[in-house]
Short mmCIF file of N, CA, C and O in Angstrom, two decimals:
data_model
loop_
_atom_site.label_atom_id
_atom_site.label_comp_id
_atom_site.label_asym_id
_atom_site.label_seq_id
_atom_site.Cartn_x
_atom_site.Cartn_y
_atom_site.Cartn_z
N UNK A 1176 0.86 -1.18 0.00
CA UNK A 1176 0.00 0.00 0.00
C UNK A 1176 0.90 1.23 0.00
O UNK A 1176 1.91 1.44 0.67
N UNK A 1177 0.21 2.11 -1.02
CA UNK A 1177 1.11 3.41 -1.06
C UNK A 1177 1.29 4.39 0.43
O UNK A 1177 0.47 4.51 1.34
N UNK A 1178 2.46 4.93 0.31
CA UNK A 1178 1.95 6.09 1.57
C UNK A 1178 0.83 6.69 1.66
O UNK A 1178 0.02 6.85 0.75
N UNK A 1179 0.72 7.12 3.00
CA UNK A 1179 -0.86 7.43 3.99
C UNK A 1179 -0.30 9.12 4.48
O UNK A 1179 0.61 9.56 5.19
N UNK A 1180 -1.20 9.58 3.83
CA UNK A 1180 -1.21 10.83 4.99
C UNK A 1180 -2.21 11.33 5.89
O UNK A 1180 -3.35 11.58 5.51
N UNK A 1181 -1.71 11.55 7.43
CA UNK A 1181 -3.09 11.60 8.24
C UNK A 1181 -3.27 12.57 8.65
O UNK A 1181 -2.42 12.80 9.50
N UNK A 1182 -4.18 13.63 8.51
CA UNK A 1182 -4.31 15.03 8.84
C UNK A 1182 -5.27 15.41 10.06
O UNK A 1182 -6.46 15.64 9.86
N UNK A 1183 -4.83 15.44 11.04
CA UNK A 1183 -5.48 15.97 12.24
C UNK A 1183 -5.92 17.37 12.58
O UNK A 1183 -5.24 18.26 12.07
N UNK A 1184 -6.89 17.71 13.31
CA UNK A 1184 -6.74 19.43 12.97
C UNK A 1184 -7.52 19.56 14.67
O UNK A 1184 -8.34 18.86 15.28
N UNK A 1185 -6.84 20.70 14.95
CA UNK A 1185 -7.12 20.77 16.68
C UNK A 1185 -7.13 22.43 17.07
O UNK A 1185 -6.43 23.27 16.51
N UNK A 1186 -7.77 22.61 17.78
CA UNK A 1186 -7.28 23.87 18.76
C UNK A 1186 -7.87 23.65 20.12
O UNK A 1186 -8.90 23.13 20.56
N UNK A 1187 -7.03 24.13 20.50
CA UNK A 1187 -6.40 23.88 22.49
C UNK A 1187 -7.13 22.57 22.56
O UNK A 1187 -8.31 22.44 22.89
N UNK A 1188 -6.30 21.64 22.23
CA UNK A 1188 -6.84 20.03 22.86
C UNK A 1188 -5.76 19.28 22.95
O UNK A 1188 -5.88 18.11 22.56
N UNK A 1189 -4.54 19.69 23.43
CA UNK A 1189 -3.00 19.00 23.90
C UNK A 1189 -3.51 17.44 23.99
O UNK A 1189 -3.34 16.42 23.33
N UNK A 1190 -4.21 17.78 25.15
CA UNK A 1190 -3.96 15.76 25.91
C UNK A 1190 -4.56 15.36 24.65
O UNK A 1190 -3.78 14.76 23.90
N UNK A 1191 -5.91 15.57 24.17
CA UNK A 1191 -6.62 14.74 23.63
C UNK A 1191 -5.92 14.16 22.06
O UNK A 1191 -6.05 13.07 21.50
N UNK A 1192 -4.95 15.69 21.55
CA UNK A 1192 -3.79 15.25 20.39
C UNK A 1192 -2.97 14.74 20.68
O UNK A 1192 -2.43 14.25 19.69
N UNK A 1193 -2.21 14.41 21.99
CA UNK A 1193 -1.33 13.75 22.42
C UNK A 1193 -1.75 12.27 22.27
O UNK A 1193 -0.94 11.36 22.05
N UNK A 1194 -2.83 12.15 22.38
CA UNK A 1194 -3.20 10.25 22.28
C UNK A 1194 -3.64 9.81 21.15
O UNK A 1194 -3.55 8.61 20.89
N UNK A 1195 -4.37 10.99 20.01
CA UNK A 1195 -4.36 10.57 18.62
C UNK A 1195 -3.02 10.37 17.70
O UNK A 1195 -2.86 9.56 16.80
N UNK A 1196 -2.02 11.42 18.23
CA UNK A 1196 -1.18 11.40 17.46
C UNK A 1196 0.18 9.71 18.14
O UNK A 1196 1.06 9.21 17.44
N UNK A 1197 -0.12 9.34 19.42
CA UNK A 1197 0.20 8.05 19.49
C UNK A 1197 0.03 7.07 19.19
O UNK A 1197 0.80 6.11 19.06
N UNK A 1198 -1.70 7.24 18.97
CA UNK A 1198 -2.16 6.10 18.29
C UNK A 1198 -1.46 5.88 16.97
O UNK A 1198 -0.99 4.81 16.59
N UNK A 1199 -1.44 6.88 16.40
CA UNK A 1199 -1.04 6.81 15.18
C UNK A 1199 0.44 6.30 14.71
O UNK A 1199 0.74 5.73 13.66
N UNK A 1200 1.53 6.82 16.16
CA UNK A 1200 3.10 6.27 15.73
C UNK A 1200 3.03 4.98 16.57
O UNK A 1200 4.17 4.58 16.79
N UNK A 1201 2.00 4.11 17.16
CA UNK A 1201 1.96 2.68 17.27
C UNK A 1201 1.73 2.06 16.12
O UNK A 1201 2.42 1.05 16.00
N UNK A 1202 1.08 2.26 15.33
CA UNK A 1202 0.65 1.55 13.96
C UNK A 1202 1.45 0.63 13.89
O UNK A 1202 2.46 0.64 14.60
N UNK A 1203 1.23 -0.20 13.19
CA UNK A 1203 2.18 -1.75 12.92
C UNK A 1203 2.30 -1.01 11.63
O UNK A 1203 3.47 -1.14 11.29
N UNK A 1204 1.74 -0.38 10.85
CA UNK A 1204 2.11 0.01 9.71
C UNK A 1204 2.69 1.45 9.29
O UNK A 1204 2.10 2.53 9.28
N UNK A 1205 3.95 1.16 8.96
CA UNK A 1205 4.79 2.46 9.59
C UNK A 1205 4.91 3.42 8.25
O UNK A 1205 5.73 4.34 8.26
N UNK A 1206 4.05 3.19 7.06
CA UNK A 1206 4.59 3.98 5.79
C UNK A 1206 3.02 5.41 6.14
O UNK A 1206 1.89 5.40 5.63
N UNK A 1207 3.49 6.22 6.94
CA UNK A 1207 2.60 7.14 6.84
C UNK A 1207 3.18 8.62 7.29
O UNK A 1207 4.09 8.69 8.11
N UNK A 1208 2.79 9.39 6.90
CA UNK A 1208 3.25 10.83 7.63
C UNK A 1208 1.86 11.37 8.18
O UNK A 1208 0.79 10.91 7.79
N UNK A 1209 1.99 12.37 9.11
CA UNK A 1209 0.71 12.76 10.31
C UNK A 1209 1.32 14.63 9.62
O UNK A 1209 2.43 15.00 9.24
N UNK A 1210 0.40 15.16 9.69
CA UNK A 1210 0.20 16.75 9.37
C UNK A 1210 -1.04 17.01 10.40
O UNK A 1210 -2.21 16.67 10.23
N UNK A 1211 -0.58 17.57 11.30
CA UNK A 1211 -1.42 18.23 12.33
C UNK A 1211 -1.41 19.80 11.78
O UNK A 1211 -0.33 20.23 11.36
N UNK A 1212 -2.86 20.90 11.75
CA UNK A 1212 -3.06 21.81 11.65
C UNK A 1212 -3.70 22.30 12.66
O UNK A 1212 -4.84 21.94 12.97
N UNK A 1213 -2.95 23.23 13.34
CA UNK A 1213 -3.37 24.07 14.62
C UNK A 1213 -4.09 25.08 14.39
O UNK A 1213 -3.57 25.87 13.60
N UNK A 1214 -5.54 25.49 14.95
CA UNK A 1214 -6.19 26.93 14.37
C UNK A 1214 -6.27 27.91 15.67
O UNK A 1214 -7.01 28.88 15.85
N UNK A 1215 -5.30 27.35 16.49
CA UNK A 1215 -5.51 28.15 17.92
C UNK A 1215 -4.22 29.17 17.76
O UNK A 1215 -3.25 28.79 18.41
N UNK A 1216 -4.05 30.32 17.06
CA UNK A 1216 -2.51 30.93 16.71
C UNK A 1216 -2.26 31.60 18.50
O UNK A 1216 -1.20 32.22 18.64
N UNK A 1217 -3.09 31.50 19.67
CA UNK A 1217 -2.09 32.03 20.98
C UNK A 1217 -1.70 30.75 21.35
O UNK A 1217 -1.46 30.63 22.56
N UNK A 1218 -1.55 29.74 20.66
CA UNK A 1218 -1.41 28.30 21.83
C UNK A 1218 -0.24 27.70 20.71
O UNK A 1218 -0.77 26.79 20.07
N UNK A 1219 0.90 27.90 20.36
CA UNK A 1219 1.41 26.68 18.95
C UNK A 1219 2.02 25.77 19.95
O UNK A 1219 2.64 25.80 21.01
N UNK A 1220 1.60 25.09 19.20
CA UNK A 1220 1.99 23.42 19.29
C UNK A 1220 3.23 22.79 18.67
O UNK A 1220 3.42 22.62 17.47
N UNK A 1221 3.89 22.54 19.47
CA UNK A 1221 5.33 21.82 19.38
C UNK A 1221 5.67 20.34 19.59
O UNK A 1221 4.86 19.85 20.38
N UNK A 1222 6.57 19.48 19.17
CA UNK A 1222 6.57 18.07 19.20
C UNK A 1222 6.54 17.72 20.86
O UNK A 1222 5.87 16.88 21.48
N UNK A 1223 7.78 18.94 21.42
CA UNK A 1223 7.95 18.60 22.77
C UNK A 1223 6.78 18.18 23.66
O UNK A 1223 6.70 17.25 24.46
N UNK A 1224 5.72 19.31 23.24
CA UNK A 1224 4.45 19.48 24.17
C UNK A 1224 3.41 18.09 23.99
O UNK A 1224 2.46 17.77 24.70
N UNK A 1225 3.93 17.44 22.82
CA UNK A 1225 3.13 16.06 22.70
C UNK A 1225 3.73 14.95 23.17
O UNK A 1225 3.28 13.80 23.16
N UNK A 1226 5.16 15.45 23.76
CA UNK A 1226 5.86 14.91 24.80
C UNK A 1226 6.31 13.51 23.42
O UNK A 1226 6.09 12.30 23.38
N UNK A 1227 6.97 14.41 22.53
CA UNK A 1227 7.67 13.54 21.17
C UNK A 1227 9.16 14.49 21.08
O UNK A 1227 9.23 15.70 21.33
N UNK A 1228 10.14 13.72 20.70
CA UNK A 1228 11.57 14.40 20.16
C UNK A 1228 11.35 14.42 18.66
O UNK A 1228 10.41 13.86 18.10
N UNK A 1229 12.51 15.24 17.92
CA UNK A 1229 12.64 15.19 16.54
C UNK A 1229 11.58 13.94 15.90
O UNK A 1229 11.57 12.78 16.31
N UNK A 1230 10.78 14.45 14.90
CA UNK A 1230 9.64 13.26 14.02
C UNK A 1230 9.62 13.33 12.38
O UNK A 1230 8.89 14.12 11.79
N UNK A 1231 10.36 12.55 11.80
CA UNK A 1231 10.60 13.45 10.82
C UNK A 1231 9.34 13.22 10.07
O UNK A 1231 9.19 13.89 9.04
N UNK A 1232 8.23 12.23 10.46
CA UNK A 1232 7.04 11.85 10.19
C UNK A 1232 5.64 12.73 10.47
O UNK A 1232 4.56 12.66 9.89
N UNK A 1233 6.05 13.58 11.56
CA UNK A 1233 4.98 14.47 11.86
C UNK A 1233 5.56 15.87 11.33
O UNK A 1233 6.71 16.28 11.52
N UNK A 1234 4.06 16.84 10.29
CA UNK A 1234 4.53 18.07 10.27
C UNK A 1234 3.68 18.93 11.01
O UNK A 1234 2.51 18.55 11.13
N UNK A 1235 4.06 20.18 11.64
CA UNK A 1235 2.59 20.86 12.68
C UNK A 1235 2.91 22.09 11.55
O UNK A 1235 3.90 22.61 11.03
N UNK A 1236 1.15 22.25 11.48
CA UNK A 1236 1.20 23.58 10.75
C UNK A 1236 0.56 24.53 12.13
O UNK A 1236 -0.45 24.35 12.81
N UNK A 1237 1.75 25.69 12.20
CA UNK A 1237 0.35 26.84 13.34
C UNK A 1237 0.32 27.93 12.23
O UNK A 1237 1.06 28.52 11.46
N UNK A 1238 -1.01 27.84 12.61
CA UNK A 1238 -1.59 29.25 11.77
C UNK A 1238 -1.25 30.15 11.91
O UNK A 1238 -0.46 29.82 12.80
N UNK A 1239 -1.05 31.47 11.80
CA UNK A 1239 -0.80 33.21 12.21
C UNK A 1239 -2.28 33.45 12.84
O UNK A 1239 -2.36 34.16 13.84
N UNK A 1240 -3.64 32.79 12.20
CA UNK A 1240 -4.70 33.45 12.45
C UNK A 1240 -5.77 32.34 12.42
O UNK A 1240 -5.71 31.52 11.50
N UNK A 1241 -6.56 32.25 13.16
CA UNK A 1241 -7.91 31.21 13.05
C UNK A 1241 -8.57 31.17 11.52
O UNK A 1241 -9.12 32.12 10.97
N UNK A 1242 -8.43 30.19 11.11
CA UNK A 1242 -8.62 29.96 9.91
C UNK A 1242 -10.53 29.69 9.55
O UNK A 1242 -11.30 30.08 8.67
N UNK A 1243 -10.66 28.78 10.81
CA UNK A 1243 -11.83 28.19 11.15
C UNK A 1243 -11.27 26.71 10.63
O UNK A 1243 -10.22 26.46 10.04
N UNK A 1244 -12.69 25.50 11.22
CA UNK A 1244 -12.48 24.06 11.20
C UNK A 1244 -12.19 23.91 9.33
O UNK A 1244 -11.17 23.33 8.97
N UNK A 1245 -13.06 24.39 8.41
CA UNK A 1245 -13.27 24.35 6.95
C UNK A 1245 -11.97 24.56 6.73
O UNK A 1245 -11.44 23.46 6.81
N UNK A 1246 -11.23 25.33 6.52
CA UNK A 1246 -10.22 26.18 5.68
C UNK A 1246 -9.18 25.28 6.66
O UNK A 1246 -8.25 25.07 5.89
N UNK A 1247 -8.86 24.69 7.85
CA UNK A 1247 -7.33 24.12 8.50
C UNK A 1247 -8.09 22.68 7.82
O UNK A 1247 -7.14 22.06 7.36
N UNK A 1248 -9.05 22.07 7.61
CA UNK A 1248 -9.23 20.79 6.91
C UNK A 1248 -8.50 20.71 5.24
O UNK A 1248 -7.89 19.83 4.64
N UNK A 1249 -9.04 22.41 4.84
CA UNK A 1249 -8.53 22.24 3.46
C UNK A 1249 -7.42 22.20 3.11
O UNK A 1249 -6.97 21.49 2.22
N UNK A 1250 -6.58 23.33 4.09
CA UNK A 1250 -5.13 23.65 4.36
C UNK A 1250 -4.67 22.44 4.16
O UNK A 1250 -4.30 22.26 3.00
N UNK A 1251 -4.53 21.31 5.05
CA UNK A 1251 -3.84 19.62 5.24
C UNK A 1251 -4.05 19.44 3.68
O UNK A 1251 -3.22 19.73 2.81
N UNK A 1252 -5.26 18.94 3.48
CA UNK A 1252 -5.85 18.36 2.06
C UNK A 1252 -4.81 19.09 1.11
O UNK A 1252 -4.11 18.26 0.52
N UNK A 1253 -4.54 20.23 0.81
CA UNK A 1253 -3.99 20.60 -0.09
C UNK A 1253 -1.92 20.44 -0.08
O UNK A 1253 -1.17 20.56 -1.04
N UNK A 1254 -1.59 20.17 1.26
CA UNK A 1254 -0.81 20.13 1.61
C UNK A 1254 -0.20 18.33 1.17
O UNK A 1254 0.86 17.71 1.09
N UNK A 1255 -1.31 18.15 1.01
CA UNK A 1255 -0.94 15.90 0.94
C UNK A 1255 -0.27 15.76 -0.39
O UNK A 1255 -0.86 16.18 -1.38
N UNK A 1256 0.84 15.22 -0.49
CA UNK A 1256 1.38 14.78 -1.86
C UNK A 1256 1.36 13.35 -1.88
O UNK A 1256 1.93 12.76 -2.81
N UNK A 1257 0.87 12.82 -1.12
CA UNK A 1257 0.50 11.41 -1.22
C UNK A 1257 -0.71 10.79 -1.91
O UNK A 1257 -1.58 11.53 -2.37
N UNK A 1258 -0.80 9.55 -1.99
CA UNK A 1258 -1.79 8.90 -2.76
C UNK A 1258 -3.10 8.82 -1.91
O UNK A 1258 -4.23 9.06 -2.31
N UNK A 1259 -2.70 8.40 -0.57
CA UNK A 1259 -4.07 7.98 0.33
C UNK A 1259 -4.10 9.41 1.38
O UNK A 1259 -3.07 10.07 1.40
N UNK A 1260 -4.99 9.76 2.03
CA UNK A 1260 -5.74 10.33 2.47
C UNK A 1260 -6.41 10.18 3.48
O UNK A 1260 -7.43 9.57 3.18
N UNK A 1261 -6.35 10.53 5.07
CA UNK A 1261 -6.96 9.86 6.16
C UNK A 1261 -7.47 10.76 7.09
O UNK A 1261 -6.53 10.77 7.88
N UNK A 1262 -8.36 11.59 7.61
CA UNK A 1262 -8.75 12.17 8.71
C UNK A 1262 -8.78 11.37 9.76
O UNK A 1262 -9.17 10.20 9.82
N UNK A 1263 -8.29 12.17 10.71
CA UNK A 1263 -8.05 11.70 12.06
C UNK A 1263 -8.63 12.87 12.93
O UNK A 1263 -8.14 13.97 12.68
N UNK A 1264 -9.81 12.82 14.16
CA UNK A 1264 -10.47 13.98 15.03
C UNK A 1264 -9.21 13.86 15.95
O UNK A 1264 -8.65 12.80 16.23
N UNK A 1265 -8.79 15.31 16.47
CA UNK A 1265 -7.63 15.17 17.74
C UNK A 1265 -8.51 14.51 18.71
O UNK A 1265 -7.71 14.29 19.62
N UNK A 1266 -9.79 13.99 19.15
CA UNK A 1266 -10.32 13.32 20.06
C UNK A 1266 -10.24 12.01 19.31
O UNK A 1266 -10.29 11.19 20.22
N UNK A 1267 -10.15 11.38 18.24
CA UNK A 1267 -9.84 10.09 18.10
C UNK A 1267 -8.72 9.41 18.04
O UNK A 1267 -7.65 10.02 17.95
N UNK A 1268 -8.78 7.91 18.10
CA UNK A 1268 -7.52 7.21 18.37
C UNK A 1268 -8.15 5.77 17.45
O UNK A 1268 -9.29 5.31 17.40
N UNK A 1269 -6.86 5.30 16.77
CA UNK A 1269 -7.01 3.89 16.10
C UNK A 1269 -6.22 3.13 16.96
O UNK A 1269 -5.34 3.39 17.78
N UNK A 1270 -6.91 1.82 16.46
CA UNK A 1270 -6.25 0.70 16.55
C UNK A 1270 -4.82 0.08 16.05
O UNK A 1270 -4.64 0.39 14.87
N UNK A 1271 -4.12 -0.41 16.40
CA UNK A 1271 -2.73 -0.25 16.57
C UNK A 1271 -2.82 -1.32 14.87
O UNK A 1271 -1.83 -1.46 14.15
N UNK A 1272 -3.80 -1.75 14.66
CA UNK A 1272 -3.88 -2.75 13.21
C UNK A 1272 -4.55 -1.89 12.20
O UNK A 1272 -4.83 -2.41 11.12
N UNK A 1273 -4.84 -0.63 12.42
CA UNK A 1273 -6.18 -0.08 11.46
C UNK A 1273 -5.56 0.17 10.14
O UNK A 1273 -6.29 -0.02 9.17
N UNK A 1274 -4.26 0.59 9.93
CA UNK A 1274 -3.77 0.78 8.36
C UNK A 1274 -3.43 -0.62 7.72
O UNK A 1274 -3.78 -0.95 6.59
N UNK A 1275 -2.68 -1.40 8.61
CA UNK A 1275 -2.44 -2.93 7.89
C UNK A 1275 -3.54 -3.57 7.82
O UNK A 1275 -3.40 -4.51 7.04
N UNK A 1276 -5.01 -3.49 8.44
CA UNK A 1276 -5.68 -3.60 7.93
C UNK A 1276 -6.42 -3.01 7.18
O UNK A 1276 -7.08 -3.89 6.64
N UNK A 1277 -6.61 -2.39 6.93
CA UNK A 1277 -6.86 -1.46 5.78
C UNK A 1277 -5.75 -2.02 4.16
O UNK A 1277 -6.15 -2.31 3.03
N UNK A 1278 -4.42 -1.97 4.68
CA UNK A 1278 -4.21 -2.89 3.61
C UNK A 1278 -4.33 -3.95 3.17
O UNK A 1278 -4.11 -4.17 1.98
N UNK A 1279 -4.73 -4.89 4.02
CA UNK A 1279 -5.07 -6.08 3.78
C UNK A 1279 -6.24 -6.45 2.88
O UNK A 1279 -6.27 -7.36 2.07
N UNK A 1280 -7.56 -5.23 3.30
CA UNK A 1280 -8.01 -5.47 2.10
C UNK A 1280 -8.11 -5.04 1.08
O UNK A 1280 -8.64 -5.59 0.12
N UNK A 1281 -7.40 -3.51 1.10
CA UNK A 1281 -7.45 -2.87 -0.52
C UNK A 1281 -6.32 -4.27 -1.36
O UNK A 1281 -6.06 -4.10 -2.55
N UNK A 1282 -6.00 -5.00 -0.96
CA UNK A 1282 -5.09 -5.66 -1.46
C UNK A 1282 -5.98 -6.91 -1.90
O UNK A 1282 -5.81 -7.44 -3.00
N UNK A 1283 -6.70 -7.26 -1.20
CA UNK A 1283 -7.98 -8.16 -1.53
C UNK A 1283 -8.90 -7.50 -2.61
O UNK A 1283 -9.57 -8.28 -3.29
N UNK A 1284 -9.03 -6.23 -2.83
CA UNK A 1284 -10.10 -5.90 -3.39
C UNK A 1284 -9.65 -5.24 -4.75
O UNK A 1284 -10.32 -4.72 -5.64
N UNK A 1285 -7.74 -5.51 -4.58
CA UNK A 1285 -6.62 -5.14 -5.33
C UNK A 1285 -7.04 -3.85 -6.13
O UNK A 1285 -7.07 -3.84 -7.36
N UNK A 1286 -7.33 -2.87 -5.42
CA UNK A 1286 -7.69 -1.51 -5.33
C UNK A 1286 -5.97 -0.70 -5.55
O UNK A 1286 -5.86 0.53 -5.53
#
């Protein structure tokens, strides 16, 4: 399966991005990059604060200015040079199998 890009989009929700964006570097399936877009411009968000070192897998975009939820969704979207495409809510979290499975069956359905 081609690379995955997973675009999260948050303002002021640390803990709750802190456990989506783990879920996400547990994956058994490691071909993905994470693009978090911040729309909170008094709060930026840093790897440290997700309590992560250097990622060369995660990029954080902070805004200058509240974009609103529409326009930091489109922001990511336009930002993906990859083939696949994944929303992720900073309040959600996957399963540590959800992309290998996911490949398992585009590979079945040889998509």
């Amino acid at each position: 399966m081609a690379k995955i890009t997973i675009g999260i989009v948050t303002f002021n929700r640390i803990d709750l991005l802190k456990r989506a964006v783990k879920s996400v570097l547990s994956q058994s399936y490691k071909n993905y990059i994470i693009f978090i877009g911040n729309d909170n411009p008094k709060n930026k968000i840093n790897l440290k604060m997700l309590g992560l070192k250097s990622n060369k897998k995660i990029k954080i975009f902070n805004h200058k200015k509240n974009i609103g939820e529409r326009n930091n969704l489109n922001y990511l979207l336009k930002k993906c040079k990859t083939d696949l495409f994944c929303w992720l809510g900073d309040d959600d979290y996957l399963h540590k199998d959800f992309f290998k499975i996911l490949e398992k069956q585009f590979k079945k359905k040889k998509i």
